Each structure stands twice: as C-alpha cells, then as structure tokens.
Amino acid sequence: MSSISYELTKKDKTYIDLSLAFEPSALNHDITTLQNERAINNSIRNILQTVPLEQPFNRNFGSRVTDYLFDIIDEASSGTLYLEIERSINFCEPRVVIEDIQIDLTKQEQNAIEATVVYKIVGSEKIFKVSAILTPTR
C-alpha cells in the first residue's frame, strides 16, 4: 500500500490600497491600486508627512516629525525623532513590524532629513525598506 503525502504551504496575505494620485489605470480605466509593499510604503510615507488633526475625523492619524525639523538636530536629539517615527508607525500602521529606523542627518544644509524604515509585513518573513525625505513645510 502506498502512502499519501501532503505539502502544506502558507499563502501570504495581500494588502491593497488605492493610489493617492487618483489617476485612472491604462488597462481598465479604473482608479489605480497599490499592492503589498508598494501599498505599505505609500502608507508609511503618508503617515510621516501628515500632521495630527490634518485628516478630518481622525485626529490621531499622522506624526509630529515636522515639529522636530525646525530644531537643530544632532546625534542626541535625533533619538527623539527616531521615537516619534516609531510611535507613529506602530500606532497608525498595524500591517508592519518595524525592524530598524535609520536617520540620515547629512542633508541638513538643504533643510531635510532622510528617514529609512526597515520593516516586515505581518505574516511574512521578507524585509522591506522605505525612505522618506522629511522637510519642514510650514
């Protein structure tokens, strides 16, 4: 008698968001969608660039990183910026687990700071990276 073997595989969950450009797709003339890491990268950038109370009916969405961009940032005070980025992503984006946050202070002459977030999508083992240039807008 032969034995039957089964192989179980886990399918990664698919995350789909609408593109904030609201441009129609060339294929079906519908609003463009973003999937998986592209959707989450867009979401993380959106969180970092949105000030709390800016989004109607959702006063807790966003981060206060722009508050720190007007200060003189050195290695010591960049820790506060690190904590704010970590807090805002953990609070507003439940689809990710943060692995690391890197803050590049070399662009301060242009009044900008580059933040790179290294993360995993919940339920996946792949590591992704998204960078955002933070500039004071007000």
CSV table of C-alpha atoms in Angstrom, one decimal:
chain,number,residue,atom,x,y,z
A,1,MET,CA,0.0,0.0,0.0
A,2,SER,CA,1.4,3.4,-0.9
A,3,SER,CA,1.4,6.3,1.5
A,4,ILE,CA,0.0,9.7,0.5
A,5,SER,CA,1.9,12.8,1.5
A,6,TYR,CA,0.6,16.3,1.6
A,7,GLU,CA,2.6,19.5,1.5
A,8,LEU,CA,1.1,22.5,3.2
A,9,THR,CA,2.0,25.9,2.1
A,10,LYS,CA,1.1,29.3,3.6
A,11,LYS,CA,-0.1,31.9,1.2
A,12,ASP,CA,0.9,35.5,2.1
A,13,LYS,CA,-2.0,37.9,2.7
A,14,THR,CA,-2.4,40.5,0.0
A,15,TYR,CA,-2.8,44.2,1.1
A,16,ILE,CA,-4.4,46.5,-1.5
A,17,ASP,CA,-4.7,50.3,-1.1
A,18,LEU,CA,-5.9,53.0,-3.5
A,19,SER,CA,-3.3,55.2,-5.1
A,20,LEU,CA,-3.4,58.7,-3.8
A,21,ALA,CA,-2.8,60.1,-7.3
A,22,PHE,CA,-6.3,59.0,-8.3
A,23,GLU,CA,-5.2,58.6,-11.9
A,24,PRO,CA,-7.1,56.1,-14.0
A,25,SER,CA,-5.4,52.8,-14.9
A,26,ALA,CA,-4.5,52.5,-18.6
A,27,LEU,CA,-5.8,48.9,-18.6
A,28,ASN,CA,-9.3,49.2,-17.2
A,29,HIS,CA,-9.8,53.0,-16.7
A,30,ASP,CA,-10.5,52.4,-13.0
A,31,ILE,CA,-8.6,54.0,-10.1
A,32,THR,CA,-5.1,52.6,-9.7
A,33,THR,CA,-4.5,50.3,-6.8
A,34,LEU,CA,-1.2,49.6,-5.0
A,35,GLN,CA,-0.5,46.1,-3.6
A,36,ASN,CA,1.6,44.7,-0.7
A,37,GLU,CA,4.9,46.5,-0.1
A,38,ARG,CA,4.0,49.4,-2.5
A,39,ALA,CA,0.8,50.0,-0.6
A,40,ILE,CA,2.5,49.9,2.7
A,41,ASN,CA,5.5,52.1,1.6
A,42,ASN,CA,2.9,54.7,0.4
A,43,SER,CA,1.1,54.4,3.7
A,44,ILE,CA,4.3,54.9,5.8
A,45,ARG,CA,5.3,57.9,3.8
A,46,ASN,CA,1.8,59.3,4.2
A,47,ILE,CA,1.9,58.8,8.0
A,48,LEU,CA,5.2,60.6,8.3
A,49,GLN,CA,4.1,63.5,6.2
A,50,THR,CA,0.7,64.0,7.8
A,51,VAL,CA,0.3,66.2,10.9
A,52,PRO,CA,-2.2,65.1,13.6
A,53,LEU,CA,-5.5,66.9,13.2
A,54,GLU,CA,-4.8,67.4,9.5
A,55,GLN,CA,-7.0,64.5,8.5
A,56,PRO,CA,-10.7,65.1,9.1
A,57,PHE,CA,-12.5,62.8,11.7
A,58,ASN,CA,-9.2,61.0,12.5
A,59,ARG,CA,-7.3,63.3,14.9
A,60,ASN,CA,-4.8,60.6,15.9
A,61,PHE,CA,-3.5,59.8,12.4
A,62,GLY,CA,-0.1,61.1,11.5
A,63,SER,CA,3.2,62.1,13.2
A,64,ARG,CA,4.8,65.1,14.7
A,65,VAL,CA,8.1,64.7,12.9
A,66,THR,CA,7.7,68.2,11.4
A,67,ASP,CA,7.9,69.6,14.9
A,68,TYR,CA,11.4,68.3,15.2
A,69,LEU,CA,12.6,69.5,11.8
A,70,PHE,CA,12.7,73.2,12.9
A,71,ASP,CA,15.1,72.3,15.7
A,72,ILE,CA,18.9,71.9,15.3
A,73,ILE,CA,19.2,68.1,15.1
A,74,ASP,CA,22.3,66.4,16.2
A,75,GLU,CA,23.0,62.8,17.1
A,76,ALA,CA,21.5,63.2,20.6
A,77,SER,CA,18.2,64.9,19.5
A,78,SER,CA,17.8,62.5,16.5
A,79,GLY,CA,16.8,59.9,19.1
A,80,THR,CA,13.6,61.9,19.8
A,81,LEU,CA,12.9,61.9,16.0
A,82,TYR,CA,13.5,58.2,16.0
A,83,LEU,CA,11.0,57.6,18.8
A,84,GLU,CA,8.3,59.7,17.1
A,85,ILE,CA,8.7,57.8,13.8
A,86,GLU,CA,8.5,54.5,15.6
A,87,ARG,CA,5.4,55.6,17.7
A,88,SER,CA,3.5,56.9,14.7
A,89,ILE,CA,4.1,53.9,12.5
A,90,ASN,CA,3.3,51.4,15.3
A,91,PHE,CA,0.1,53.3,16.1
A,92,CYS,CA,-1.1,54.0,12.6
A,93,GLU,CA,0.1,51.1,10.5
A,94,PRO,CA,-0.8,47.7,12.1
A,95,ARG,CA,0.3,45.8,9.0
A,96,VAL,CA,4.0,46.1,9.7
A,97,VAL,CA,6.6,45.2,12.3
A,98,ILE,CA,9.5,47.7,12.5
A,99,GLU,CA,13.0,46.1,12.3
A,100,ASP,CA,15.0,49.3,12.2
A,101,ILE,CA,14.8,53.1,11.6
A,102,GLN,CA,17.8,54.9,10.2
A,103,ILE,CA,18.0,58.7,10.3
A,104,ASP,CA,20.5,60.4,7.9
A,105,LEU,CA,21.4,63.9,9.0
A,106,THR,CA,23.7,64.7,6.1
A,107,LYS,CA,21.0,66.7,4.2
A,108,GLN,CA,20.5,69.3,6.9
A,109,GLU,CA,22.0,72.0,4.7
A,110,GLN,CA,19.0,71.6,2.4
A,111,ASN,CA,16.7,71.7,5.5
A,112,ALA,CA,15.9,68.0,5.0
A,113,ILE,CA,16.4,64.8,6.9
A,114,GLU,CA,16.2,61.3,5.3
A,115,ALA,CA,14.5,58.6,7.4
A,116,THR,CA,14.7,55.0,6.3
A,117,VAL,CA,12.3,52.5,7.9
A,118,VAL,CA,13.2,48.8,7.6
A,119,TYR,CA,10.1,46.6,8.3
A,120,LYS,CA,8.5,43.2,7.9
A,121,ILE,CA,4.9,42.8,6.7
A,122,VAL,CA,2.9,40.9,9.4
A,123,GLY,CA,2.8,37.3,8.5
A,124,SER,CA,5.7,37.5,6.1
A,125,GLU,CA,9.4,37.0,6.6
A,126,LYS,CA,10.6,39.3,3.9
A,127,ILE,CA,12.3,42.5,4.9
A,128,PHE,CA,11.4,45.7,3.1
A,129,LYS,CA,12.8,49.2,3.2
A,130,VAL,CA,11.2,52.6,2.6
A,131,SER,CA,12.8,56.0,2.6
A,132,ALA,CA,11.2,59.4,3.1
A,133,ILE,CA,12.8,62.8,2.8
A,134,LEU,CA,11.4,64.9,5.7
A,135,THR,CA,11.3,68.7,5.1
A,136,PRO,CA,9.6,71.4,7.1
A,137,THR,CA,6.5,72.6,5.2
A,138,ARG,CA,5.3,75.4,7.3
